[in-house]
Amino acid sequence: MSAYLKIDHIDKSFERGGVATHVLADITLTIDKGEFVSIIGHSGCGKSTLLNLVAGLTPVTAGAILLEGREVNEPGPERAVVFQNHSLLPWLSVYENVNLAVSKVFAGRKSRAERHTWVMHNLDLVQMAHAGDKRPAEISGGMKQRVGIARALAMEPKILLLDEPFGALDALTRAHLQDAVMDIHARLGNTMIMITHDVDEAVLLSDRIVMMTNGPAAHIGEVLDVPIPRPRDRIALASDRSYLRCRQAVLKFLYERHRFVEAAE
Amino acid sequence: MTATARKAAIEAAGRPAKSGKVVPLGRAPASGFDAGRTAASLARNVIPPVIVLLVLLAVWQVSCSGPGASLPPPSQIWTDSYDLIAYPFFEYGSQDIGLAWRVLISLERVGIGFGLAAVVGVAIGALIGQSVWAMRGLDPIFQILRTVPPLAWLPLSLAAFQDSNPSAIFVIFITSIWPVIINTAVGVRNIPEDYRNVARVLRLNQLEFFLRIMLPAAAPYIFTGLRIGVGLSWLAIVAAEMLTGGVGIGFFIWDAWNSSRLSDIIVALVYIGVTGFVLDKLVALLGRVVARTSAAA
């Protein structure tokens, strides 16, 4: 069986003013259907760039990304992105934000009534159905991110890309949203890639954790399997052996072997 | 317009949007003494200008009442031009009509010219804002063209159109389009990258992107441009009509000057001032309604 998503020897460099910066070097990674993979690394290591490459928002310099055997070279709804700062359109209500995606993606495939049901269903998945008429400015940061997730889910993506989705949230809200994402992953079995810099978050949510070395020319330093059975419960995990071992492995990678050196920036 | 002035104008356009948003939240508890508060704010905003106006009229009356005064005092204007003041909508013949009719005729020209400028300006501005190179290439040219005084365009447009009415409309158009283009372009350039990414992931086509993302995101900037533009067109039409003739308010002033009806000119000036003020407030109000729904969260 060929891999669901295959990131095949990709290189990425940006050129600005004649100076090329080598961001990612020789990244190879395969992801199976239904898998939850986290990408962790220090800031500036190019993990967001990697996600943008998979999303098709930036072109690769060399190598290829294949989703179900087809090459990714432009953005599209089958690779929906949950943006770090939610990116809801402030002039549309919560409902309209999701509906914009639904009416675009399902134009001609679903009737108006079916689209309405689908929007409400997805808002319901993130417990935001009650706030459909609110504008983004009227709801909290956590709620905005829930709507961002609903919008991405509503596109029925083959793969869901989460770009530090909880980075801007406080710890309690973050925990609630992590539970919501775990719940959605359990119910729908989506394939998800999440960028994070939070070790606990990575271990709690992922099947595998991809650890990136520091840039420039960052590459995959190590891939860690997280052999914790689902459903996972954060309280029970706090003293779970394999949880602690995974956590320690990631911490060791980040803080011993690839300590972040600010001067290298 | 300098960058700082533009910023200030944008901030000014953005500010009312926020206060507009607050209103519905405070509505319910305040209903009891709302009437009193409205009266108080009315008194605060209306009484001072009325007093100042009365004082100015009194000073004018006194200073122009002497035997050698070259301009008529207010009392004389009242008696001279009573017809114009009291009956804005009279119609005695094709050339002898009330000032309100003349203002409406001028407004029609402004409506056509400014309407065209708004549509074309937003379209060109959107194109330019999308492309860094178009911006770099065209911005300096626009910055120069926008400083050309409205009337300087008139001879050229008379030569091109061979008729006074389209010429006047063209002068309005060419005067008011620059701020619309420039502000729209700046607004489009400032659309957050995130919104563009959302559009790309959704694969919105050009038209959908323009309607669903670009227009609402750039609306505060666009309305700043429109507000400047409408002010300029009203300035331009009066001047253009003085030269092109016809029945607009501008020509009325020129005609009154030629027949030494100074009182009529002063009445016409008041009409022009009030109309310009109302136009500005109308566009600002429209902008506020739109901005309330598009203010950045």
CSV table of N, CA and C in Angstrom, one decimal, chain B residues 2 43 137 168 210 293:
chain,number,residue,atom,x,y,z
B,2,THR,N,-0.3,63.0,2.2
B,2,THR,CA,0.8,62.3,2.8
B,2,THR,C,0.4,61.1,3.5
B,43,ALA,N,-28.4,69.9,23.0
B,43,ALA,CA,-28.1,71.3,23.5
B,43,ALA,C,-26.6,71.5,23.4
B,137,GLY,N,4.9,51.6,-10.2
B,137,GLY,CA,4.9,52.3,-11.5
B,137,GLY,C,3.9,53.5,-11.5
B,168,ALA,N,-18.4,68.9,-18.1
B,168,ALA,CA,-18.5,69.2,-16.6
B,168,ALA,C,-18.4,67.8,-15.9
B,210,PHE,N,-12.7,39.2,-5.0
B,210,PHE,CA,-13.0,40.6,-5.0
B,210,PHE,C,-14.2,41.0,-4.1
B,293,THR,N,-19.7,46.5,9.8
B,293,THR,CA,-19.7,45.1,9.5
B,293,THR,C,-18.4,44.6,9.1
